[in-house]
């Protein structure tokens, strides 16, 4: 990940905004986060000592609605990363037409080194620090890297205890019995999968002849390739933070996922019921996976894995960004020159925030939807959003990333113009 990830994100907004004929006033507004909070989070450890962790929450832009975005627990979390993620979330919500602005949060911690009770204390400490900064009509957190439904349940419970109200809409991604939505668990991967289906229609892809590699086998990456395999696509490479595996013959995604839950490792296995056997494969690094000669590459890990240094080595015909910001801005021209079609993160991974929006809407209405309703509504939004971006890509001869950002900035611009801009007041 680039140490200057926020500057890189701003640079991309500025470059695309200027080429898209977006008002300088709108671009300037997107250069500055609305508000950011930094807090020291005291946590009583199991041995009786107290440790302090640093937590962040950024509300980037709320022109189109309350801010929305996940909370990640990771040792590499930084203020700059949180601000970049909040900016991307601002763009993402506008691309898919949600009534949200962008936000993001994070804690500098390796959650693997915490006991379950320490993890709960940390999560509640975060909410105590942020209780006056978040809220169901101001800023709505959700899960992200190394956070999950249980953690969101702890956070929602702590907020309600502090405020002395029932407020299920304050946080999304909760357990279903605590107001969570059906379909949230695979929403990010499903959104990416739906984008691939739309791309296949445009490019005439035959699933049986289309190879897929995924870097990152967490929630988003796993569900994306699981659904693609179910649709007939051939998944030939999978990796996690420890390394990867490759086979021309492809893998059974569910077998590998089942083994990872058991051993915490990505291993080339085929499982039938509880019996697993090793299959022929080649061990590869994450870097090697990115450069495989496959049809579809899915970077689903962290930011900045494709840079100007390795972009020329990318051989995939299509890249689907399930991770946030996996391609740095200085790699964009190289990728475009090679003719690689990129479905950008602000579209490809928008399924997660879309179903989070569904959860928030259900919480506010006090009425739960069926899984079928969630899937149908998600499919409708992803198909329409893909069509909006693709139409601009074709009509203005832009990359899909440029088109997605242009769609978003013009929608944000319409919100700003409704209040009046320099042109209005000087007319």
XYZ file of C-alpha atoms in Angstrom:
427
model
C 0.000 0.000 0.000
C 1.263 3.458 -0.843
C 2.182 5.542 2.175
C 0.609 8.474 0.325
C -2.706 6.785 -0.414
C -4.810 9.868 0.333
C -2.757 12.093 -1.976
C -3.084 9.416 -4.639
C -6.868 9.367 -4.205
C -7.050 13.166 -4.424
C -4.866 13.153 -7.519
C -7.238 10.762 -9.265
C -10.283 12.922 -8.395
C -8.553 16.040 -9.690
C -7.363 14.454 -12.926
C -10.677 12.813 -13.770
C -12.708 15.826 -12.671
C -10.786 18.209 -14.908
C -11.064 15.934 -17.944
C -14.770 15.347 -17.279
C -15.623 19.038 -17.395
C -16.766 19.061 -13.773
C -16.976 22.469 -12.070
C -13.742 23.435 -10.229
C -15.931 24.250 -7.217
C -17.094 20.636 -7.048
C -13.566 19.275 -7.431
C -12.324 21.621 -4.724
C -15.086 20.444 -2.398
C -13.930 16.853 -2.825
C -10.377 17.780 -1.901
C -11.282 18.324 1.759
C -12.834 15.895 4.273
C -15.728 17.460 6.190
C -14.625 16.204 9.618
C -12.215 13.663 11.071
C -11.948 12.439 14.647
C -8.894 10.819 16.195
C -9.268 9.141 19.579
C -7.176 7.211 22.067
C -9.008 4.012 23.008
C -8.134 2.595 26.449
C -8.689 -1.163 26.706
C -8.352 -3.355 29.795
C -6.384 -6.411 28.702
C -6.911 -9.916 30.035
C -3.766 -9.681 32.171
C -5.138 -6.610 33.977
C -3.009 -4.024 32.156
C -4.412 -1.162 30.108
C -3.357 -0.547 26.525
C -4.228 2.452 24.400
C -5.106 2.046 20.728
C -5.557 4.849 18.183
C -8.921 5.026 16.419
C -10.141 7.203 13.560
C -13.457 8.162 12.001
C -13.751 10.372 8.908
C -16.965 11.931 7.615
C -15.832 12.964 4.151
C -18.801 14.473 2.349
C -22.509 14.581 3.222
C -23.975 16.510 0.303
C -26.160 13.572 -0.781
C -26.990 12.197 2.679
C -25.546 10.991 5.996
C -22.055 9.553 5.720
C -21.627 5.786 5.447
C -18.611 3.508 5.642
C -16.922 0.614 7.384
C -14.572 0.316 10.340
C -11.411 -1.715 9.836
C -9.058 -3.226 12.408
C -5.554 -3.499 10.966
C -1.994 -2.679 12.103
C -1.447 -0.538 8.980
C -4.474 1.721 9.529
C -3.537 5.402 9.277
C -5.334 8.730 9.144
C -4.434 9.063 5.456
C -5.820 5.621 4.642
C -9.091 6.312 6.461
C -9.528 9.610 4.613
C -8.818 7.953 1.258
C -11.327 5.193 1.983
C -13.933 7.784 3.011
C -13.353 9.676 -0.243
C -13.766 6.476 -2.269
C -16.948 5.727 -0.343
C -18.270 9.187 -1.261
C -17.724 8.390 -4.929
C -19.079 4.846 -4.572
C -22.385 5.873 -2.984
C -22.929 8.455 -5.718
C -22.121 5.945 -8.493
C -24.854 3.547 -7.360
C -27.288 6.323 -6.456
C -27.546 5.801 -2.697
C -28.724 8.700 -0.462
C -25.390 8.709 1.361
C -22.128 10.539 1.595
C -18.867 8.787 2.357
C -17.291 7.934 5.700
C -14.775 5.461 7.081
C -13.213 4.389 10.356
C -10.323 2.331 11.595
C -8.240 1.250 14.566
C -4.503 0.603 14.535
C -4.457 -2.939 15.895
C -3.703 -6.508 14.915
C -6.944 -8.194 16.033
C -5.308 -11.623 15.719
C -3.341 -10.782 18.870
C -6.446 -9.979 20.931
C -8.613 -12.418 22.851
C -12.366 -12.367 22.111
C -13.025 -10.372 25.287
C -10.249 -7.876 24.493
C -11.752 -7.479 21.027
C -15.138 -6.733 22.552
C -13.665 -4.162 24.965
C -11.832 -2.466 22.090
C -15.015 -2.321 20.000
C -17.018 -0.811 22.836
C -14.207 1.641 23.612
C -14.286 2.805 19.989
C -18.010 3.537 20.200
C -17.644 5.348 23.529
C -15.117 7.653 21.861
C -17.257 8.168 18.749
C -20.777 8.163 20.235
C -21.338 11.875 19.613
C -19.773 11.661 16.136
C -21.843 8.817 14.669
C -25.610 8.295 14.535
C -28.378 6.797 12.375
C -28.983 10.126 10.642
C -25.442 11.495 10.626
C -22.818 8.755 10.146
C -23.491 5.007 9.904
C -20.559 2.579 10.342
C -20.369 -0.991 9.017
C -17.888 -3.904 8.907
C -14.638 -3.744 6.943
C -11.261 -5.509 7.096
C -11.078 -7.798 10.184
C -14.425 -6.638 11.559
C -17.653 -8.640 11.292
C -21.301 -8.921 12.301
C -20.516 -9.809 15.923
C -18.303 -6.724 16.320
C -21.010 -4.557 14.770
C -23.481 -6.048 17.264
C -21.217 -5.055 20.170
C -20.872 -1.555 18.769
C -24.600 -1.075 18.242
C -25.283 -2.338 21.772
C -22.753 0.087 23.254
C -24.232 3.031 21.339
C -27.736 2.179 22.543
C -26.513 1.879 26.144
C -24.872 5.311 25.945
C -27.830 7.021 24.267
C -30.484 5.049 26.203
C -32.464 4.333 23.035
C -32.986 1.463 20.622
C -31.239 2.600 17.450
C -30.587 -0.387 15.163
C -29.988 1.966 12.233
C -26.823 3.392 13.808
C -24.692 0.543 12.443
C -25.196 -1.903 9.573
C -23.746 -5.345 9.008
C -25.172 -6.522 12.340
C -26.304 -10.082 13.137
C -29.728 -10.713 11.602
C -31.364 -11.193 15.031
C -30.099 -7.758 16.070
C -31.581 -6.001 13.049
C -29.131 -7.079 10.367
C -30.273 -7.758 6.816
C -30.426 -11.093 5.073
C -27.986 -11.111 2.174
C -25.420 -8.827 3.791
C -22.873 -11.607 4.281
C -22.124 -12.099 0.568
C -23.209 -8.670 -0.705
C -19.767 -7.326 -1.668
C -18.835 -10.436 -3.622
C -22.305 -10.700 -5.144
C -22.108 -7.118 -6.380
C -18.793 -7.881 -8.117
C -20.245 -11.085 -9.560
C -23.210 -9.176 -10.992
C -20.806 -6.701 -12.608
C -18.933 -9.586 -14.250
C -22.206 -10.939 -15.628
C -22.951 -7.545 -17.180
C -19.410 -7.339 -18.577
C -19.814 -10.824 -20.061
C -22.920 -9.642 -21.932
C -21.036 -6.665 -23.367
C -17.926 -8.640 -24.318
C -19.534 -11.949 -25.252
C -17.613 -13.982 -22.656
C -18.229 -17.719 -22.464
C -18.010 -18.710 -18.780
C -16.626 -22.194 -19.510
C -13.736 -20.628 -21.449
C -13.070 -17.760 -19.011
C -10.343 -18.139 -16.365
C -10.362 -16.246 -13.080
C -7.666 -15.461 -10.482
C -8.429 -13.876 -7.109
C -5.906 -12.196 -4.823
C -7.433 -12.102 -1.355
C -9.711 -14.873 -0.104
C -11.647 -13.001 2.540
C -15.367 -12.341 2.476
C -15.490 -10.328 -0.753
C -13.044 -12.398 -2.773
C -14.468 -15.743 -1.680
C -18.088 -14.941 -2.460
C -17.218 -13.357 -5.815
C -15.385 -16.450 -7.090
C -17.863 -18.837 -5.442
C -20.692 -17.283 -7.407
C -18.608 -17.109 -10.586
C -17.716 -20.800 -10.283
C -21.385 -21.645 -9.775
C -22.053 -19.749 -13.018
C -19.499 -21.869 -14.888
C -16.333 -19.752 -14.687
C -12.990 -21.501 -14.119
C -11.148 -20.318 -10.985
C -7.462 -21.196 -11.550
C -5.651 -19.178 -8.849
C -6.398 -18.147 -5.271
C -4.253 -16.418 -2.648
C -4.384 -14.907 0.811
C -1.827 -12.948 2.821
C 0.417 -16.022 3.160
C 0.654 -16.891 -0.537
C -1.276 -18.553 -3.310
C -2.002 -21.616 -5.416
C -2.427 -22.109 -9.173
C -3.731 -24.915 -11.363
C -4.630 -24.976 -15.066
C -7.412 -27.397 -14.198
C -9.041 -24.975 -11.778
C -10.067 -25.411 -8.150
C -13.188 -26.177 -6.194
C -13.667 -22.861 -4.402
C -15.851 -24.205 -1.587
C -13.354 -26.968 -0.758
C -10.535 -24.443 -0.423
C -12.689 -22.139 1.669
C -13.707 -25.014 3.943
C -10.042 -25.937 4.429
C -9.113 -22.320 5.159
C -11.681 -22.158 7.939
C -10.132 -25.287 9.421
C -6.383 -24.625 8.988
C -6.299 -20.830 8.388
C -4.385 -21.508 5.164
C -5.209 -21.512 1.460
C -4.471 -25.111 0.420
C -5.152 -26.835 -2.915
C -7.671 -29.430 -1.812
C -10.869 -31.013 -2.983
C -13.283 -31.917 -0.215
C -16.193 -34.317 -0.234
C -18.123 -34.001 2.992
C -15.445 -34.017 5.730
C -12.759 -35.780 3.642
C -10.277 -33.553 1.794
C -7.476 -34.582 -0.552
C -4.631 -32.552 -2.038
C -4.885 -31.756 -5.761
C -2.110 -30.964 -8.240
C -1.115 -27.323 -8.104
C 1.725 -24.826 -8.166
C 2.518 -22.603 -5.175
C 2.795 -18.942 -6.147
C 3.280 -15.596 -4.443
C 0.715 -12.818 -4.390
C 2.905 -10.877 -6.803
C 3.012 -13.807 -9.230
C -0.761 -14.220 -9.072
C -1.265 -10.644 -10.240
C 0.823 -11.333 -13.350
C -0.844 -14.598 -14.406
C -2.170 -14.955 -17.955
C -5.859 -15.182 -17.047
C -8.996 -13.605 -18.417
C -10.298 -12.005 -15.220
C -8.101 -10.804 -12.349
C -9.843 -9.985 -9.068
C -7.666 -8.044 -6.593
C -9.638 -8.473 -3.367
C -7.027 -7.775 -0.673
C -5.734 -4.306 0.222
C -4.883 -1.037 -1.521
C -2.056 -0.341 -3.917
C -1.107 -3.833 -5.126
C -0.863 -2.754 -8.769
C 1.500 0.158 -9.284
C 3.541 1.752 -12.050
C 6.259 -0.802 -11.240
C 4.253 -3.940 -12.053
C 1.379 -2.659 -14.219
C 3.233 -3.481 -17.454
C 3.408 -7.134 -16.343
C -0.356 -7.537 -15.904
C -1.670 -9.976 -18.526
C -5.332 -10.251 -17.556
C -7.864 -8.935 -20.071
C -10.218 -7.697 -17.341
C -9.673 -6.509 -13.775
C -12.510 -6.438 -11.248
C -11.561 -4.389 -8.183
C -13.170 -6.038 -5.172
C -10.615 -4.384 -2.843
C -10.635 -0.636 -2.304
C -7.974 1.123 -4.369
C -5.949 -1.891 -5.542
C -4.624 0.048 -8.559
C -2.668 3.228 -7.859
C -3.389 6.246 -10.042
C 0.050 6.255 -11.686
C -0.682 2.739 -12.990
C -3.944 3.788 -14.683
C -2.342 5.041 -17.942
C -0.298 1.841 -18.270
C -3.345 -0.351 -17.711
C -5.392 1.708 -20.177
C -2.616 1.573 -22.796
C -2.609 -2.225 -22.569
C -6.331 -2.248 -23.343
C -7.271 -3.886 -20.048
C -10.870 -3.207 -19.040
C -11.116 -2.337 -15.327
C -14.388 -2.480 -13.424
C -13.391 0.018 -10.719
C -13.818 -0.502 -7.001
C -16.357 2.313 -6.728
C -18.675 0.151 -8.831
C -17.442 -3.439 -8.458
C -17.507 -3.590 -4.645
C -20.558 -1.374 -4.150
C -22.751 -4.374 -3.332
C -21.711 -4.207 0.305
C -22.758 -0.620 0.902
C -25.901 -1.168 -1.166
C -27.137 -3.971 1.079
C -26.015 -1.926 4.096
C -28.361 0.746 2.774
C -31.109 -1.897 2.550
C -30.440 -2.816 6.198
C -30.616 0.832 7.272
C -33.881 1.270 5.348
C -35.356 -1.867 6.961
C -34.286 -0.657 10.427
C -35.933 2.726 9.871
C -39.138 1.140 8.565
C -39.222 -1.618 11.175
C -39.904 -4.128 8.425
C -37.577 -6.939 7.296
C -37.184 -8.042 3.669
C -36.805 -11.605 2.435
C -33.507 -12.826 1.001
C -35.111 -12.945 -2.437
C -36.151 -9.293 -2.143
C -32.626 -8.278 -1.121
C -31.056 -10.166 -4.038
C -33.558 -8.757 -6.538
C -33.076 -5.166 -5.375
C -29.288 -5.541 -5.350
C -29.330 -6.981 -8.860
C -31.486 -4.083 -10.082
C -29.158 -1.435 -8.621
C -25.942 -3.108 -9.816
C -27.300 -3.645 -13.334
C -28.515 -0.052 -13.607
C -25.279 1.370 -12.186
C -23.178 -0.752 -14.549
C -25.326 0.428 -17.469
C -24.934 4.095 -16.452
C -21.146 3.760 -16.287
C -20.903 1.689 -19.468
C -23.030 4.177 -21.425
C -20.688 7.018 -20.454
C -17.674 4.835 -21.221
C -18.972 4.310 -24.754
C -20.430 7.767 -25.448
C -17.428 9.758 -24.180
C -14.712 7.195 -24.992
C -13.544 6.924 -21.373
C -12.203 4.144 -19.197
C -14.775 2.627 -16.844
C -13.001 4.247 -13.895
C -13.128 7.687 -15.484
C -16.774 7.117 -16.380
C -17.699 5.967 -12.854
C -15.992 8.966 -11.248
C -17.632 11.272 -13.770
C -21.085 9.849 -13.001
C -20.430 10.309 -9.280
C -19.012 13.830 -9.475
C -21.816 15.033 -11.677
C -24.396 13.675 -9.209
C -22.588 15.275 -6.274
C -22.323 18.432 -8.358
C -26.082 18.473 -8.888
C -26.517 18.381 -5.113
C -24.085 21.256 -4.636
C -25.630 23.274 -7.474
C -29.052 22.905 -5.867
C -27.719 25.148 -3.072
C -26.106 27.554 -5.512
C -22.565 27.842 -6.883
C -20.352 30.750 -7.907
C -21.911 30.769 -11.364
C -25.392 31.095 -9.866
C -24.505 33.895 -7.452
C -22.561 35.825 -10.135
C -25.224 35.474 -12.810
